[in-house]
XYZ file of C-alpha atoms in Angstrom:
559
model
C 0.000 0.000 0.000
C 1.306 3.454 -0.895
C 2.313 5.556 2.074
C 0.264 8.721 2.745
C -0.466 10.885 5.785
C -2.661 9.220 8.394
C -5.111 12.126 8.058
C -5.776 11.033 4.471
C -5.869 7.336 5.363
C -8.460 8.107 8.062
C -10.863 9.432 5.430
C -10.102 6.526 3.115
C -11.218 4.202 5.906
C -14.487 6.088 6.300
C -15.033 5.856 2.550
C -14.307 2.117 2.577
C -17.048 1.706 5.182
C -19.565 3.716 3.178
C -19.773 6.604 5.628
C -22.131 9.175 4.136
C -22.060 11.904 6.780
C -19.702 13.385 9.340
C -21.445 15.471 12.005
C -19.288 18.046 13.692
C -18.023 21.446 14.659
C -14.495 22.204 13.389
C -11.418 23.177 15.374
C -7.816 24.054 14.681
C -6.276 20.771 15.810
C -8.502 18.851 13.352
C -7.798 21.165 10.415
C -5.495 18.643 8.721
C -8.019 15.881 8.131
C -10.899 18.340 7.717
C -8.956 19.992 4.880
C -8.549 16.549 3.302
C -12.332 16.256 3.050
C -12.159 18.117 -0.267
C -10.733 14.927 -1.744
C -13.619 12.835 -0.409
C -16.835 14.341 -1.797
C -18.820 11.223 -0.856
C -18.520 12.268 2.827
C -20.916 15.131 3.547
C -19.795 17.236 6.521
C -22.838 18.421 8.465
C -21.761 21.678 10.063
C -23.324 22.383 13.455
C -22.985 25.408 15.718
C -22.635 23.390 18.906
C -21.227 19.964 19.655
C -24.397 18.724 21.349
C -26.192 19.274 18.048
C -23.579 17.227 16.189
C -23.914 14.318 18.616
C -27.713 14.592 18.667
C -27.911 14.504 14.864
C -25.594 11.504 14.740
C -27.692 9.805 17.408
C -30.844 10.282 15.333
C -29.110 9.096 12.178
C -27.685 6.014 13.889
C -31.057 5.141 15.396
C -32.761 5.443 12.032
C -30.150 3.403 10.140
C -28.868 1.099 12.930
C -25.381 1.709 11.554
C -22.460 3.579 13.148
C -22.528 7.334 12.600
C -19.390 9.495 12.692
C -19.007 12.580 14.875
C -16.085 15.014 14.910
C -15.468 17.052 18.077
C -12.789 19.593 18.923
C -10.406 18.739 21.761
C -11.484 18.887 25.406
C -13.820 21.846 25.031
C -15.725 20.218 22.191
C -15.913 16.867 23.916
C -17.104 18.603 27.075
C -19.922 20.270 25.147
C -20.941 16.925 23.684
C -20.794 14.812 26.848
C -24.484 15.224 27.739
C -25.583 13.915 24.353
C -22.953 11.170 24.477
C -24.548 10.033 27.725
C -27.882 9.974 25.895
C -26.324 7.840 23.151
C -24.718 5.487 25.654
C -27.955 4.916 27.571
C -29.810 4.378 24.312
C -27.158 2.132 22.720
C -26.624 4.361 19.694
C -23.673 3.193 17.564
C -21.526 6.325 17.273
C -17.865 6.669 16.340
C -16.675 9.954 17.828
C -13.298 11.301 16.732
C -11.721 14.072 18.784
C -8.669 15.998 17.702
C -5.869 17.203 19.935
C -2.661 19.139 19.330
C -0.273 16.176 19.526
C 1.647 13.587 21.504
C 4.736 15.761 21.610
C 2.921 18.309 23.802
C 1.713 15.938 26.528
C 4.369 16.921 29.039
C 3.610 20.645 28.615
C -0.079 20.467 29.533
C -0.611 23.327 27.103
C -3.809 25.195 26.272
C -6.788 22.810 25.906
C -4.811 19.889 27.352
C -6.954 17.235 29.018
C -6.962 13.453 29.211
C -9.639 12.968 26.555
C -9.844 9.207 26.981
C -10.472 9.519 30.726
C -12.979 12.284 30.059
C -14.968 10.097 27.670
C -14.812 6.729 29.444
C -17.931 7.263 31.627
C -20.105 8.013 28.575
C -18.734 5.592 25.976
C -18.568 1.874 25.368
C -14.869 2.174 24.586
C -12.428 5.102 24.419
C -8.887 5.094 23.040
C -6.157 7.225 21.506
C -4.147 6.651 18.337
C -0.445 6.852 19.220
C 1.110 5.390 16.059
C 0.120 6.345 12.501
C 0.613 2.745 11.375
C -2.254 1.693 13.654
C -4.691 4.472 12.736
C -6.939 2.355 10.529
C -6.696 -0.689 12.757
C -7.969 1.379 15.668
C -10.731 2.916 13.570
C -11.954 -0.463 12.381
C -12.030 -1.683 15.957
C -13.988 1.425 16.937
C -16.614 0.767 14.272
C -16.813 -2.907 15.257
C -17.264 -2.118 18.948
C -19.868 0.577 18.265
C -21.780 -1.584 15.795
C -21.840 -4.863 17.729
C -24.669 -5.478 20.252
C -25.031 -4.002 22.730
C -24.461 -0.981 20.517
C -22.937 2.161 21.955
C -20.745 5.199 21.321
C -16.965 4.898 21.142
C -14.315 7.613 21.104
C -11.035 7.778 19.211
C -8.567 10.579 19.949
C -6.600 11.697 16.878
C -3.465 13.692 17.810
C -2.535 16.147 15.054
C 1.130 15.134 14.927
C 0.174 11.467 14.517
C -2.273 12.368 11.743
C 0.443 14.257 9.869
C 2.807 11.255 9.820
C 2.737 8.625 7.057
C 1.063 5.241 7.170
C 0.948 2.406 4.670
C -2.086 0.679 6.210
C -4.729 -0.420 3.722
C -8.271 0.865 4.131
C -10.615 -2.127 4.079
C -14.225 -2.489 5.288
C -14.894 -3.316 8.923
C -15.668 -6.915 9.829
C -18.740 -7.135 12.050
C -19.459 -10.368 13.940
C -22.769 -12.143 13.442
C -24.517 -12.102 16.821
C -27.720 -13.894 15.775
C -27.111 -16.671 18.271
C -29.828 -19.109 19.345
C -30.108 -20.490 22.881
C -29.468 -24.116 23.640
C -32.716 -26.154 23.333
C -32.243 -27.541 26.836
C -32.001 -24.003 28.215
C -35.210 -23.050 26.413
C -36.923 -26.079 27.888
C -35.838 -25.008 31.342
C -37.113 -21.458 30.687
C -40.489 -22.833 29.566
C -40.681 -25.078 32.636
C -40.071 -22.060 34.881
C -42.656 -19.843 33.170
C -45.437 -22.068 31.860
C -47.513 -22.304 35.041
C -48.015 -18.552 35.421
C -51.446 -17.002 35.850
C -50.229 -13.388 36.123
C -47.221 -13.311 33.772
C -45.501 -10.192 32.514
C -42.798 -9.430 29.977
C -40.467 -6.505 30.637
C -39.014 -5.551 27.254
C -36.600 -2.915 26.029
C -34.908 -1.706 22.886
C -32.834 -4.856 22.531
C -36.003 -6.271 20.957
C -35.964 -3.512 18.351
C -32.271 -3.882 17.594
C -32.727 -7.578 16.844
C -35.952 -7.076 14.878
C -37.827 -9.349 17.265
C -41.140 -7.447 17.379
C -43.195 -10.251 15.723
C -41.669 -12.859 18.025
C -42.385 -10.756 21.125
C -45.998 -10.274 20.039
C -46.513 -13.991 19.485
C -44.939 -14.961 22.808
C -47.182 -12.509 24.664
C -50.236 -13.930 22.887
C -49.321 -17.552 23.623
C -48.439 -16.877 27.253
C -51.251 -14.377 27.877
C -48.707 -11.911 29.272
C -48.804 -8.150 29.627
C -45.811 -6.460 27.979
C -44.311 -3.549 29.896
C -41.592 -1.311 28.537
C -38.353 -0.419 30.298
C -35.540 1.453 28.557
C -38.046 1.526 25.702
C -37.616 4.299 23.115
C -38.405 2.378 19.919
C -41.445 0.423 18.750
C -40.741 -2.948 20.338
C -44.454 -3.787 20.275
C -47.288 -1.783 18.779
C -49.091 0.229 21.444
C -52.306 -1.044 19.845
C -51.392 -4.695 20.482
C -53.673 -6.188 23.161
C -50.654 -7.243 25.256
C -49.116 -3.758 25.398
C -49.633 -2.498 28.941
C -47.499 0.663 29.023
C -44.162 1.862 30.307
C -42.767 1.129 33.728
C -41.870 4.131 35.842
C -39.069 6.191 34.362
C -38.599 8.142 37.572
C -39.659 6.106 40.593
C -39.056 2.439 41.311
C -42.068 2.299 43.590
C -44.303 2.887 40.560
C -42.669 -0.002 38.721
C -42.795 -2.311 41.730
C -46.594 -2.098 41.830
C -46.526 -3.867 38.448
C -43.550 -6.179 38.801
C -44.392 -7.256 42.345
C -47.865 -8.455 41.304
C -46.577 -10.888 38.659
C -46.147 -14.589 39.314
C -43.635 -15.069 36.460
C -41.376 -12.561 34.707
C -39.552 -12.618 31.386
C -37.019 -9.836 30.778
C -35.791 -9.220 27.246
C -33.694 -6.449 25.738
C -33.328 -4.357 28.886
C -32.061 -4.605 32.436
C -34.043 -4.469 35.662
C -34.866 -1.658 36.155
C -33.702 1.682 34.697
C -35.502 4.295 36.819
C -33.957 7.469 38.196
C -34.908 6.438 41.757
C -35.037 2.621 41.507
C -36.344 0.268 44.142
C -33.490 -1.358 46.030
C -35.295 -4.602 46.863
C -38.551 -6.462 46.445
C -38.863 -5.749 42.749
C -40.096 -9.284 42.075
C -42.314 -11.322 44.362
C -40.756 -13.931 46.614
C -40.260 -17.202 44.781
C -41.393 -15.745 41.438
C -39.409 -17.256 38.518
C -37.463 -14.705 36.481
C -35.941 -15.489 33.082
C -33.767 -12.985 31.225
C -32.879 -13.109 27.504
C -30.388 -10.597 26.116
C -27.300 -10.220 23.962
C -25.986 -7.799 26.587
C -24.287 -9.974 29.202
C -23.988 -6.987 31.530
C -27.773 -6.511 31.585
C -28.550 -10.038 32.795
C -28.822 -10.182 36.600
C -27.233 -6.732 36.720
C -29.233 -5.506 39.702
C -31.380 -8.431 40.857
C -30.929 -12.212 40.694
C -32.626 -14.206 37.954
C -33.431 -17.905 37.812
C -32.131 -18.289 34.275
C -30.149 -15.945 32.066
C -29.767 -16.680 28.361
C -27.173 -14.786 26.318
C -28.900 -14.978 22.972
C -30.485 -12.946 20.195
C -34.101 -12.089 21.109
C -35.263 -12.819 17.568
C -33.759 -16.303 17.682
C -35.083 -16.935 21.205
C -38.605 -15.601 21.656
C -40.204 -17.674 18.902
C -38.848 -21.030 20.122
C -39.724 -20.059 23.691
C -43.295 -19.334 22.581
C -43.401 -22.806 20.980
C -42.082 -24.423 24.142
C -44.649 -22.583 26.283
C -47.486 -23.550 23.937
C -46.462 -27.203 24.158
C -46.740 -27.086 27.964
C -50.060 -25.272 28.205
C -53.268 -27.259 28.505
C -56.393 -26.203 26.674
C -57.651 -24.650 29.893
C -54.496 -22.588 30.303
C -54.558 -21.452 26.675
C -58.154 -20.316 27.125
C -57.159 -18.505 30.332
C -54.279 -16.788 28.508
C -56.636 -15.591 25.759
C -59.105 -14.354 28.357
C -56.372 -12.465 30.249
C -55.352 -10.641 27.100
C -58.938 -9.765 26.158
C -59.855 -8.506 29.615
C -56.605 -6.612 30.072
C -56.816 -4.987 26.647
C -60.423 -3.930 27.256
C -59.604 -2.439 30.667
C -56.617 -0.544 29.281
C -58.633 0.705 26.300
C -61.342 2.014 28.647
C -58.707 3.736 30.816
C -57.047 5.326 27.784
C -60.398 6.521 26.437
C -61.262 8.077 29.789
C -57.885 9.812 29.930
C -58.343 11.137 26.388
C -61.772 12.508 27.336
C -60.342 14.278 30.386
C -57.508 15.813 28.391
C -59.848 16.848 25.588
C -62.223 18.521 28.051
C -59.277 20.412 29.557
C -58.062 21.504 26.114
C -61.526 22.664 25.064
C -62.080 24.547 28.321
C -58.842 26.490 27.842
C -58.882 26.672 24.021
C -55.620 24.732 23.811
C -54.848 23.728 20.219
C -52.455 20.811 20.602
C -54.961 17.943 20.488
C -56.632 19.350 17.389
C -53.184 19.864 15.870
C -52.214 16.228 16.521
C -55.488 14.927 15.094
C -55.066 17.017 11.948
C -51.478 15.870 11.625
C -52.537 12.235 11.973
C -55.074 12.703 9.183
C -52.537 14.256 6.804
C -49.253 12.424 7.471
C -48.165 9.818 4.908
C -47.997 6.211 6.098
C -44.194 6.135 6.041
C -43.717 9.251 8.205
C -41.119 9.192 10.982
C -41.813 10.858 14.340
C -39.109 11.851 16.819
C -40.697 12.250 20.229
C -39.263 14.537 22.889
C -42.688 15.896 23.763
C -42.390 14.600 27.354
C -45.458 15.820 29.299
C -47.381 16.710 26.113
C -46.766 13.231 24.710
C -49.990 11.545 25.942
C -52.083 14.225 24.220
C -50.098 14.355 20.997
C -49.501 10.653 20.484
C -53.000 9.400 21.249
C -53.961 10.126 17.607
C -50.389 9.339 16.462
C -49.777 6.006 18.200
C -46.376 4.313 17.841
C -47.268 1.149 15.964
C -44.592 0.529 13.317
C -40.917 -0.188 14.022
C -38.605 2.474 12.652
C -41.366 5.080 12.409
C -41.152 6.443 15.968
C -38.146 7.263 18.122
C -38.396 8.649 21.639
C -35.898 10.556 23.727
C -33.958 8.493 26.239
C -31.179 8.888 28.743
C -32.479 12.029 30.405
C -30.604 14.589 28.281
C -32.839 17.406 27.081
C -32.512 18.813 23.588
C -32.408 15.712 21.395
C -35.735 16.367 19.640
C -34.580 18.847 16.974
C -31.163 17.342 16.092
C -32.545 13.803 16.382
C -35.210 14.609 13.799
C -32.541 16.091 11.530
C -30.506 12.890 11.736
C -33.579 10.781 10.998
C -34.389 12.965 8.000
C -30.881 12.497 6.585
C -31.329 8.748 7.016
C -34.704 8.857 5.247
C -34.653 11.820 2.845
C -37.726 10.530 1.008
C -39.937 10.479 4.122
C -41.729 13.140 6.133
C -39.998 13.521 9.506
C -41.529 15.483 12.374
C -39.618 16.179 15.572
C -41.430 17.127 18.789
C -39.662 18.843 21.656
C -40.514 21.092 24.581
C -39.939 24.788 25.005
C -37.332 24.094 27.690
C -35.673 21.186 25.893
C -35.519 22.995 22.556
C -33.329 25.742 23.973
C -30.522 23.263 24.585
C -30.066 22.741 20.839
C -32.177 25.372 19.061
C -29.187 26.360 16.918
C -29.677 23.038 15.119
C -32.222 24.895 12.989
C -29.353 26.797 11.384
C -27.865 23.473 10.278
C -31.256 22.466 8.872
C -31.408 25.670 6.845
C -27.768 25.540 5.701
C -27.953 21.946 4.492
C -31.559 22.021 3.317
C -32.729 19.265 5.673
C -36.507 19.304 5.339
C -37.582 17.977 8.736
C -40.504 19.628 10.522
C -40.348 20.681 14.169
C -43.040 21.200 16.811
C -42.237 23.113 19.993
C -44.605 21.938 22.731
C -44.865 25.223 24.578
C -46.200 25.252 28.144
C -43.952 28.094 29.347
C -42.365 25.892 31.994
C -40.311 22.870 32.881
C -43.591 20.951 33.227
C -41.920 17.599 33.868
C -40.207 19.072 36.923
C -43.528 20.403 38.143
C -45.108 16.951 37.793
C -42.165 15.224 39.464
C -42.045 17.554 42.438
C -45.768 17.032 43.038
C -45.129 13.282 43.256
C -42.195 13.979 45.577
C -44.449 16.035 47.851
C -46.953 13.175 48.014
C -44.278 10.596 48.815
C -42.696 12.781 51.483
C -45.977 13.940 53.000
C -45.246 17.579 52.114
C -48.351 19.754 51.655
C -48.829 20.992 48.090
C -47.699 24.558 47.493
C -46.566 26.799 44.659
C -43.990 25.333 42.299
C -40.484 26.776 42.521
C -40.254 29.944 40.478
C -37.226 28.536 38.652
C -39.513 26.054 36.850
C -41.265 28.959 35.076
C -39.992 29.792 31.565
C -42.523 32.525 30.791
C -40.514 35.537 32.000
C -39.508 36.707 29.492
C -41.538 34.744 26.965
C -39.470 33.237 24.155
C -40.609 34.085 20.627
C -39.810 30.722 19.062
C -41.188 31.682 15.655
C -39.005 34.783 15.428
C -35.989 32.889 16.723
C -36.533 30.149 14.152
C -36.837 32.644 11.312
C -33.597 34.312 12.395
C -31.872 30.950 11.913
C -33.312 30.533 8.438
C -36.307 28.269 9.168
C -39.860 29.533 8.497
C -42.172 29.260 11.488
C -45.563 30.126 12.918
C -47.250 30.082 16.309
C -50.447 28.165 17.070
C -52.261 29.547 20.105
C -55.898 28.595 19.493
C -57.721 25.499 18.306
C -59.006 27.225 15.181
C -55.430 27.742 13.945
C -54.451 24.060 14.063
C -55.679 22.814 10.663
C -54.122 25.591 8.590
C -50.844 25.312 10.535
C -50.551 21.587 9.796
C -51.319 22.186 6.136
C -48.703 24.944 5.844
C -46.061 22.952 7.704
C -46.469 19.841 5.552
C -46.711 21.769 2.290
C -43.407 23.570 2.876
C -40.582 21.805 1.046
C -37.816 22.675 3.499
C -37.504 22.749 7.293
C -40.412 24.335 9.122
C -41.217 25.014 12.787
C -44.507 25.301 14.683
C -44.624 26.885 18.138
C -47.576 24.949 19.572
C -49.179 26.073 22.826
C -49.906 23.028 24.983
C -50.696 24.807 28.254
C -51.173 28.370 29.453
C -48.199 29.426 31.540
C -48.197 31.916 34.376
C -49.579 35.250 33.307
C -50.448 34.065 29.792
C-alpha cells in the first residue's frame, strides 16, 4: 500500500465503510483531516454550531439506520460540550464513532492550552475510548472502533486523533470493517428449562426494552405474549418494540420512581425480561422488585444486563429474535387447553380495561383543552389525518406526549423514536438525523420549550444543508416535567402541596420561538388557538424545506 499521511488514510477508511455523513463542529487541531475532506466528496460534513447538536444529529441518524454514525469534536472543550448527548447515546445504545482531535503527543508533558486526558474524560459516557499513538495503527484502531460501536449491545466509542500522529505517514490499507454475526440461538435444553419455569403462570408479565428492536424481534415478542397471555411492559423503551395497539401492550414502567414499577412487577407470578435490564428508573427500588419465589428469566445479547441488579433464575445470552419464537413454541407445548383459554381471556380482559382507561384519559384531556382553548390535540389529530404512512416521528414531547400521540400512536418499528437517557434537547437534532437517514420520508420532531433551547441552533444546520424535517415546539412556558415530578415527591414525602419553585417557570420573558426560528433561516408560525391548528398543519407539511410550529400546549403563568 502506498504511504500517505494518516489524516488522508483516516478518510479513506471512512469511505471504505460507506460513511455518508460526518457530524461536527471544526477546530484548529482537526484542520489537517478536515482539509482533506475536499478529496472525499462522498462524505458530507454536516456543520453544526454546537457539539451537542452534532452528537444529537448523529444519534438520530444512527437510530434510524442502525449503523455507526461518525461525529467530529474539537479537543477537550468540544468533547465537554458533547458529553451530555454522548450520555444519551450510551444509555440508548446508539452506535456512534466519535473522533476528537488534539494538538499532539509531543505536547503531553507541557499540559498546554486545551490539554486534558480525553480518553479519561470520555470513558464514563462511551462503550470504549482510546487514543491513536502510532500512525501505522490508525486504521486498525478505527476499524475496531466501528466494530465495537456496531456490535450489540451498541454504543458510542471515542477515538482521539493527535494532530502530529495524523500528519505522519502510514501504509495501512483501508478495508471495510468486519462485524461479527450475533444472531445466536439459545441451547434447546435451556429453552426447555425457561419454559418449565414460566409455563404455570397465571399473572405473567414481559419486561421488554430496545434490545427487541435492535434484533428485529417485534413479531416474536408479540406472538410470545399472545401464547403466554402476558402483559408487555416497557423499560428502557424508546423504539417500537411492540405496537401500542397490540392487546398485550400495557405501558411503560416508571421512568422516575421504582415504587411505581414495583406495583406492576411485584404483582406478577412469572417474569420474562428481554432487551433491557431491571430496572432503569432514576430512583429505583433497592429490593422487592419481584415477588418472593417468582421465577425470572432474562434473555439478552448484553451480558452486563442479565442479573445486573437483581438475581434471575435463568439468564440466556442470545439474540431475542432467535429466542422468543422457540420459547413461545415451548410454552405452547406445555399449556393445557384450559391454560390457553385462560391466557386468551387475560389478554382480552386486560386490553379492554386498558382501552377504557385510555379513552377516559383522552376525554379528560380533551375537556381540559376545550375549556382552555388549547390547540395541541386538534393539531395532533389534523397531523394524523394528513401524514403519509411512512412518516417518521421523533418524540421529545415529554409531558405533552400523551395528548399528541394518542392520535399518532407508535405502531410501526422504525417510524417512531423517543428521547432516552435524560438529556434534554435531542428532539430537533434527532429529527434532523432521521431525516438524513430517510430523505424521502416526512420527519416530524417534537420537543418542549425548555428542551428545545438546549439545541435550538440546530435549525441553522437544517437551513444551511436544506434538511426538510418539521419541528413542533410543545410550549407550556415551563419545565412541566419538573412540576409533575415535584408534586409526586411532595406526596411521597408527605409535604403539603404549594406553589412550584419559580425557577420552573420559563414565561418571563416569553421566548418568541417563531421569530428565533426565522432568524436561523427556518420559516415558522405560532399556534395559540384550536381554530389555527388545521391551517398550521397544512402549511407545515406543504413547505418543502424545514419548518417550525410553536404549539401552545398549556397556558403558563400570566399568559
